[in-house]
Each structure stands twice: as structure tokens, then as C-alpha cells.
């Protein structure tokens, strides 16, 4: 299994599976077990623990973007959307503690990654491509946020932090506390995070109007250790964001409310055959409201789509699920079975309110969709010798989805001129990996994977969805086939006392790639509606090729150099053009210095121009290359007080990433500072 | 014994309650939920005029109930003719109508229809003259019932290039909902101010559009003549709101005129 993650310990419960954890001296080539998560190389943060990353960075987005192969799609100064090797949305699977959660916004303003603040992130698991299907089948990969839970072995811990960022006048405050009873039976953990941001400034002192936001996030987690081998936990996250300006889009998010709840039972040592078993029931809901009421009347009147009207949209999603797994560990093998079931209800509506007192209009973007998914996944790890290990996984999903709302069903049926019944898909994925420790310092891993991804409920049943990237209106297609991905990847690691180098090459072939296909051309003579209509469809095969390299070199005991470089391309065979949002080649170089009580880091990211662009699938434009440097440091000023500060985009460069929607510029020079008290 | 008595009491209560509920059941009221537009009496016959809803300009189905003025018995054998009259002071005119097709009915109402090509205004009022022949009493007479016709944009007269004026209306505009609808038009040719006849020899083209949005809809079907000046087609309304329907009349392949009708889709 190829995985990317920011490492920390997985479990709080000691289990007999300890003996199965095979951890080399490099701590890199380790198989995933129920005790530790394994990673084959990380990005420029290679080797850093999550605590070290938290110490260095300011937000979850910062953490995610540090993972090699992960890029962030920017629509605002808020909650960027992750993509893995250029694949995003329905092509990847993003989960929180394995729990499925779905955006309520059909314009992808509310990525799931927005709901896990950095203080609640215990670990980030990123699997690229189809190399791990435990948390879901996808062609692009999975990203799982493992949250920090209440710890019965920590009697008292609390931490408070206040911070400021100049680029958007961001004020933030965080607090977290863990309290446990002395008998280590009960524990409660609570966190809160409050952020207030004004408009941000891009490079060259360019103010990006309408880009402020306000956000709060609360977490309450409780753990009850029933006995030495069993534990019951409950977790609740509430996230509220308001007045979020989206300068890259035609509307703003006036309110987003998310609630995530889960109860989990964990036990170990049930029998000789079953070493560990987890069972989790969860529920989450998102309500997302966006509108254009704060846009000027002039902007609304001259807007490129649907001018002369306000168009508030409300989206909701509720997901309820069961996630259970059982693990059996033997001397040289591990078997894990996972049952993953969930049900999604999604609804999205749009009112269109003309400015000139004409009758109001209304439609369902998503007409009360119900989606159910039942899956069984299995994993087998076999380590016949100290230098050889094998791993294979398989997953089977059965999913059905249908439209509940009669009006929405009727309008989509009328548009497509067909009858829409319940749509079902059966999906299966398999993968296999082998690792050979060729030398003490050198290991080689080869992976082959086959995976499927069902169309999303939006791709099946979405209606009148505006995409600013191609200025088109998208209509769902209930008859899309699942995409099938075949992936091959080879990776080599070289690890010594002072050096860790890693390199990987990968190739994907994705059959029945899903994208928009124009069926009504844009009418440029129509002053009110110049948009083309596009329908989600399978557009044949696509290929991804790429290579990733990263390494860490300890120059002295205190100084460490790190680098991460990648290059990749993606191509649609039918259209003979690049897939959209393909990451350009880039290299990240950092130098860090660490002494007792303080640390400092300086880094620079070099990104090449991206001229391989999509013109048919999506109307992309080329992106210029850029280089951006940052500098950070931290110091413990008192026994419990630490200060960190830094400068991002030191040269105040005005640039935008290739994944920036409507070429929204990235943040300019940012001075940040924070002070934290930890006990 | 005490328990048995309790059970007996409960059982008795159940029977009593059940019996009560049975005896108090109201007979089902099968009277259609029509709106009464007005009533008038002449020659011992009472004429009551009903409609499905408040009258709007355009096509309206109306229902005539004929009663014996003294016994209130429903008369089901009669000859009925409606003549709507728009009184504008200096001039009067009628509108296209559909008269009852039967003189003997099994229900309570004679079905009829009128295509009001304009609404009631301060300068013009509608009244319905009902000429009747009560076959039971064998008496003939007429009554006039004033009615109010509200505004809609589902009917317009078109002065066409064949030198005829046609009144085009969406007959079932109140039934339109989002999605594909069976849409029905009526087209009547004007003979004179008081006389209209169904136009049966024309063809129609129809284009639905949303004026506020600037787009139309796919999967529509042009109306074709079915009978008596009624044309049926399919109209797809992709969202709620105001829709404009451009109706073009053709003789053979030659377009002779067009008009734009508006309707508001509410659900």
C-alpha cells in the first residue's frame, strides 16, 4: 500500500497486535496494522510528527498542502478543496475518522476538510490512487482525517493559543483541554477555535475584495475505558462559518453549519482469531446557504450568468453510517475485514429573484436525493521474511440512489427526455503490493491496483449547476457508467542514519473517465443566457503519468535539509488534451535548524508554468511559473509558553496556482505570529 | 371476578364507541368543488352558473345547473346556450364559446366553456346571457348573469396575414407544472364581433422560453389539431416562474401570424 501521512500513534489501547508492527529503523517502511500507520515516504514534511507540523503550521489547509501530491483548489480565502495528483471531488474520497461526509454545496464551497481544525487533527492519511480502498473506492485516492480523541491516560492537559496573520487581518484563538479521572476510566476532551478574517491581500499589495469570513469550530469528545481491553467513545464536532466571501465565484456563503457526531466501541483480544474490533455509528449534517445579496446591484445586473436577479441557494446533506472492522493478527500475517455502510440525503435548491419585480423562479439543483452504500472490504498482509512483505486488499460496494422530490424528478426527466428510476452500481476493487528490502538501506515497493468509482449523486442527478471554469450549466446524467482505474506504481527508498530518500513513478489508466460534455452550445448572441449546457458523461479513457521524489538530509545534528519534487501529466485519449487541473512540476526545498527551546525554518517552493491545459473538458488557461519563499521560527519563551512567527510569500509575489478557480491570486506577503500556553 | 368485570366494561365501551362512530358517519359529499359565479331566475327556471375557479381571461370551463324555481329539483333535460357579452358602453362583443353537447345529462351540470379574450376593466364588463329551454316545464327564456373576469396572459387575438383574426388561448394553463406537460390550445376564427368558429385547418408551432432567464427548454412538441379547434402538444417547463410561449399559426407551410402568451408555473 502506498500511503502518505503525517505520522503519529494510532491507538490509545495496547493490543496484542504490537508484535505485528514491523518498524524498520527508518520508521518509514512500516506496514499498516492496527497499531501504526504506515507510510511510504511523505512530502517535504518527511519524518515530521503531527505535533511538529502543528508547531510549524497554522491551519489544516497548511498541513494538507504539505503532503506531496496533494494540491489545494482555491475559491476564496477559506477552506480550500484538496485534490490528489490532480484528481478531486468525486474522484477522491475524503473522510473523517473513516466516516463519510458530503458537501452540501453543489459549487464545492464546503469541502469536508474545513471541519477538522489543526488542533483536532491527530493524523492525516492520504492514499494516492487506488492503493488503499479501506475507506472507500476511488480512482484518485483517499484522504482520512484522524481526529484527536479524549485520552484516559492524560489526567490534565490544556492549551490556549492566540494568533494573528497580517495578510487578512486574521485573528484567531484556540483552546483545547483533556481531563481524565485518576483511575484512567473516563476522559473528556474539548476544543474550540475562533477565526475572524477580513479581506486578504494578494501579492503586489493587491486587495482581494469580498474575501473575509468568520468561523468557529467546537469539539467535544468523551472516552470511557470499560475495562483493560474495551473502550467506548463519543465525539461531536460543531462548525459554524458565516459571511464567507468567494471572490472567485458569483455568490458568497452567508452561512455554513456542520455537525458531526459519532459513537465508537473498540475492543481488543476478543479471541485468538480476532485481535481487535471497532464499531462506529455516526451521523453528520451540513447546511450551506449561499447568496449574492452582498454583491452590488451593478455586479448582479452585469453578471455573466443569470443577470438581473438574486439567486440564493440552500444545500443540505445528512449522512448516517456504520463502520465496523475486525482485525486478526498472526505471527507473520494480518487480516482485516471492514463493513462500511452509509446513507446520504442531499437536497439543494435555488431561488431566482428578479430585480425588476418579475415572478420569482425556483428549481431543485438536487431534489432530495437518497444514496445508500454498503461495502465489505478485506485486507491481507503477509510478511514471510524480514526482507519481504505482501499486501492485498479487496472491496465490494453496492450503491443505490434515487430522487425523492417529485418536482425535481419530473424536471430532470423532462430535460433528459427519459424516465429516471433508482440507479444502482456494483463496484469492486482489488490491489496488491510487494515490498522487498533489497539492502539494509534500500527497499523497493511495487503496487498494482484496480479500482472503480461510482458517479456522485451530483453527477447522476444534478440540475442547473453553474461551473464558472467553463461558464457552462451542468445537468446530471443518471446513466453514467462507473470509472475504472488501473494503476501501477513503483517506489524505492534509501534510508540511512542521516539520509532518507524516496522516489516513486506511477501510471494510471482510467476508463470511462467522467466529465462534462456539451450538448447545447453557448449562444453568444443571447444577452441573458450565454452559457452552454453540459451533461456529465463518460468520455473514454484518461492516463496519468508521474514521478515524485523527496528526501531529508541531516547536515548536522541541528540542521536538516528537505526537498520534495514532483512532475506529472494527465491526458484524455479521446480529446488528445491534458486533463484539467493537472499539477505543474514543482520542487520544494527547506532548511531547518532546531535547538533545545527554539527552531527555525526557511523554505522555497518553485513551481513551473503549466501549459498543458484542457480546452474541451474544461476551458483552462495556461498558468505562469512562480517561486515563493517563506520563513518560520518558534521559541519557548517560558516553561509553558511558546511563540511562533513567520513570513509567508516573503517577496510579495502576485501569482495564482493552476488549481485556482478563475485564477484567484494566492495570498501575498503574510506576517504571522502566535503565542501559546500549554500545560 | 373483578378483572373479568373490568374487561367486560372495557369491551362494552369499545362497542359503544364503535357504534357511535358508525352512526355518526356523514354521507360522502360528492358535489364538485365549483365556484358559484351567479344565479338568475326566469319563467320558473333558476339558472346557476359555476366554474372551476375564478374566471380569468382565456379559456374557462363553466357549468350550468338548471333548477325548477319552486321545487328546487334539478332539471336534467334542457337546451342551454351561453352567450358571453362584453359591454363597453359604445360597443359590445362576444367571445368564442363551447356550448353543451348534450340536452339530457345524468349529472347535475351542463358543461360549457368560454374564451374571454379580455378581462373585466373599468370600461368594460362581462355578463353571461344564458338562453334556455326547460324541456321539463317546456318553457323557454333567457337570463343574464354578470361575471368578473380577471387578468391573465394566456389568451390573445391575432390579426393574421390571411385577413382573419384568431383567438388563441391555452386551455389548460391552470394545470401546468414543472416538467413536460400536455398543453392544449384553442384557436377560434372571428366571424364578427358576436360570432366565432373553431379553427380546424391551421397548424401551430410553439416555443416556451423564460424571459427573465433568457433560455428555453428542450423536448417540446408542437400542438396538433385534435378536434373542435383544440390543439394538443407538449411543453416542458424546466423550473417554476414566468414562461413565455410563442405560438405561431400557419396555413400549410406559411406562417400567418404569431403571438406570445405568458403563464406562471408555480410548482
XYZ file of N, CA and C in Angstrom, chain A residues 349-438:
270
model
N -31.480 23.674 -3.365
C -32.483 24.443 -4.096
C -31.932 25.819 -4.455
N -32.515 26.413 -5.463
C -32.109 27.760 -5.868
C -33.355 28.580 -6.178
N -33.426 29.738 -5.537
C -34.459 30.713 -5.890
C -33.831 31.727 -6.832
N -34.592 32.199 -7.769
C -34.116 33.244 -8.668
C -35.092 34.405 -8.559
N -34.582 35.501 -7.999
C -35.460 36.614 -7.647
C -35.102 37.805 -8.535
N -35.872 38.058 -9.579
C -35.541 39.166 -10.478
C -35.553 40.506 -9.752
N -34.665 41.383 -10.172
C -34.598 42.711 -9.553
C -35.764 43.594 -9.983
N -36.416 43.216 -11.066
C -37.445 44.105 -11.610
C -38.861 43.597 -11.346
N -39.054 42.989 -10.178
C -40.398 42.591 -9.729
C -41.096 41.589 -10.644
N -40.339 40.876 -11.420
C -40.925 39.774 -12.181
C -41.153 38.601 -11.231
N -41.983 37.632 -11.639
C -42.217 36.500 -10.731
C -40.923 35.761 -10.393
N -40.858 35.320 -9.166
C -39.696 34.562 -8.697
C -39.659 33.197 -9.366
N -38.465 32.684 -9.533
C -38.303 31.350 -10.117
C -37.635 30.446 -9.089
N -37.750 29.157 -9.320
C -37.254 28.212 -8.332
C -36.930 26.897 -9.019
N -35.871 26.266 -8.546
C -35.580 24.911 -9.039
C -34.803 24.130 -7.981
N -34.824 22.848 -8.152
C -34.035 21.948 -7.315
C -32.737 21.627 -8.042
N -31.610 22.010 -7.477
C -30.334 21.541 -8.019
C -30.133 20.069 -7.691
N -30.577 19.699 -6.514
C -30.600 18.290 -6.104
C -31.948 18.072 -5.439
N -32.709 17.158 -5.955
C -34.084 17.011 -5.484
C -34.256 15.955 -4.427
N -33.724 16.232 -3.251
C -33.883 15.309 -2.129
C -33.401 13.905 -2.529
N -32.128 13.814 -2.749
C -31.524 12.559 -3.213
C -31.256 11.646 -2.018
N -31.572 10.402 -2.164
C -31.163 9.396 -1.181
C -30.146 8.475 -1.850
N -29.034 8.321 -1.185
C -27.979 7.432 -1.695
C -27.612 6.474 -0.573
N -27.644 5.216 -0.865
C -27.193 4.229 0.126
C -25.995 3.477 -0.436
N -25.117 3.110 0.463
C -23.907 2.400 0.038
C -23.559 1.351 1.088
N -23.380 0.154 0.637
C -22.963 -0.922 1.529
C -21.690 -1.544 0.973
N -20.711 -1.700 1.839
C -19.431 -2.189 1.342
C -18.822 -3.191 2.307
N -18.090 -4.101 1.729
C -17.301 -5.054 2.500
C -15.876 -4.992 1.953
N -14.933 -4.734 2.849
C -13.535 -4.625 2.419
C -12.687 -5.606 3.222
N -11.701 -6.111 2.564
C -10.794 -7.033 3.225
C -9.349 -6.698 2.908
N -8.486 -6.961 3.884
C -7.069 -6.667 3.685
C -6.260 -7.832 4.245
N -5.248 -8.210 3.526
C -4.390 -9.306 3.988
C -2.936 -8.880 3.836
N -2.213 -8.990 4.927
C -0.788 -8.634 4.914
C -0.004 -9.880 5.298
N 1.001 -10.168 4.528
C 1.812 -11.358 4.801
C 3.281 -10.979 4.717
N 4.007 -11.305 5.766
C 5.418 -10.942 5.817
C 6.225 -12.232 6.037
N 6.564 -12.913 4.949
C 7.217 -14.213 5.088
C 8.627 -14.123 5.646
N 9.264 -12.962 5.452
C 10.620 -12.826 5.987
C 10.850 -11.369 6.348
N 11.957 -11.097 6.926
C 12.269 -9.729 7.344
C 12.486 -8.804 6.157
N 12.706 -9.376 4.982
C 13.006 -8.529 3.826
C 11.901 -8.539 2.787
N 10.863 -9.269 3.031
C 9.826 -9.394 2.013
C 8.452 -9.285 2.661
N 7.586 -8.543 2.071
C 6.215 -8.464 2.591
C 5.251 -8.236 1.438
N 4.052 -8.750 1.627
C 2.999 -8.636 0.613
C 1.734 -8.099 1.274
N 0.989 -7.419 0.480
C -0.279 -6.919 0.984
C -1.283 -6.910 -0.146
N -2.507 -7.297 0.154
C -3.556 -7.223 -0.862
C -4.842 -6.763 -0.207
N -5.642 -6.074 -0.971
C -6.916 -5.574 -0.486
C -7.982 -5.824 -1.542
N -9.207 -5.956 -1.077
C -10.342 -6.039 -1.994
C -11.522 -5.335 -1.334
N -12.332 -4.738 -2.143
C -13.513 -4.061 -1.600
C -14.651 -4.181 -2.603
N -15.836 -4.421 -2.050
C -17.040 -4.541 -2.871
C -18.072 -3.541 -2.352
N -18.602 -2.758 -3.230
C -19.613 -1.759 -2.863
C -20.871 -1.983 -3.687
N -21.986 -1.866 -3.023
C -23.266 -1.830 -3.733
C -23.929 -0.520 -3.351
N -24.232 0.286 -4.329
C -24.793 1.602 -4.033
C -26.039 1.830 -4.867
N -27.013 2.456 -4.258
C -28.222 2.836 -4.993
C -28.533 4.287 -4.682
N -29.178 4.946 -5.604
C -29.529 6.355 -5.410
C -30.774 6.687 -6.215
N -31.585 7.561 -5.659
C -32.803 7.958 -6.356
C -33.224 9.347 -5.904
N -34.122 9.931 -6.689
C -34.633 11.277 -6.403
C -35.964 11.126 -5.672
N -36.065 11.752 -4.504
C -37.315 11.673 -3.752
C -38.309 12.748 -4.179
N -37.811 13.931 -4.459
C -38.724 15.039 -4.727
C -39.377 14.872 -6.107
N -40.709 14.866 -6.110
C -41.439 14.593 -7.356
C -41.179 15.676 -8.398
N -41.161 16.921 -7.964
C -40.954 18.015 -8.918
C -39.549 17.945 -9.528
N -38.558 17.695 -8.678
C -37.181 17.604 -9.174
C -37.025 16.431 -10.136
N -37.626 15.332 -9.798
C -37.543 14.145 -10.653
C -38.203 14.438 -12.006
N -39.336 15.094 -11.928
C -40.087 15.402 -13.148
C -39.289 16.333 -14.065
N -38.678 17.352 -13.476
C -37.956 18.308 -14.316
C -36.712 17.678 -14.934
N -36.009 16.871 -14.167
C -34.827 16.224 -14.746
C -35.233 15.214 -15.813
N -36.282 14.468 -15.538
C -36.782 13.521 -16.544
C -37.188 14.253 -17.820
N -37.831 15.390 -17.642
C -38.275 16.154 -18.811
C -37.085 16.697 -19.576
N -36.081 17.113 -18.833
C -34.909 17.670 -19.500
C -34.184 16.587 -20.300
N -34.071 15.412 -19.683
C -33.324 14.336 -20.332
C -34.210 13.503 -21.253
N -35.508 13.770 -21.185
C -36.471 13.051 -22.020
C -36.396 11.544 -21.773
N -36.393 11.197 -20.519
C -36.324 9.782 -20.157
C -36.918 9.596 -18.778
N -37.130 8.370 -18.428
C -37.616 8.048 -17.091
C -36.417 7.724 -16.202
N -36.451 8.251 -14.991
C -35.331 8.020 -14.081
C -35.818 7.151 -12.925
N -35.296 5.960 -12.878
C -35.626 5.067 -11.772
C -34.447 5.035 -10.805
N -34.569 4.217 -9.799
C -33.458 4.048 -8.866
C -32.244 3.539 -9.630
N -31.130 4.176 -9.388
C -29.892 3.804 -10.101
C -29.020 3.019 -9.138
N -28.506 1.915 -9.586
C -27.652 1.100 -8.718
C -26.317 0.820 -9.422
N -25.308 0.647 -8.605
C -23.978 0.288 -9.124
C -23.385 -0.775 -8.215
N -22.717 -1.705 -8.828
C -21.906 -2.662 -8.076
C -20.450 -2.395 -8.448
N -19.653 -2.157 -7.442
C -18.258 -1.783 -7.672
C -17.334 -2.758 -6.964
N -16.231 -3.029 -7.577
C -15.241 -3.830 -6.872
C -13.834 -3.337 -7.196
N -12.996 -3.450 -6.224
C -11.611 -3.007 -6.362
C -10.687 -4.046 -5.753
N -9.537 -4.189 -6.348
C -8.509 -5.057 -5.776
C -7.154 -4.383 -5.955
N -6.277 -4.629 -5.031
C -4.914 -4.133 -5.208
C -3.941 -5.083 -4.529
N -2.715 -4.979 -4.921
C -1.678 -5.832 -4.327
C -0.372 -5.046 -4.303
N 0.374 -5.244 -3.229
C 1.658 -4.550 -3.097
C 2.690 -5.532 -2.563
N 3.897 -5.351 -3.015
C 5.000 -6.174 -2.505
C 6.183 -5.262 -2.197
N 6.792 -5.500 -1.057
C 7.965 -4.710 -0.679
C 9.146 -5.635 -0.440
N 10.251 -5.271 -1.023
C 11.477 -6.075 -0.899
C 12.569 -5.184 -0.328
N 13.058 -5.605 0.824
C 14.170 -4.880 1.444
C 15.441 -5.418 0.807
N 15.816 -4.798 -0.300
C 16.924 -5.309 -1.095
C 18.249 -5.242 -0.342
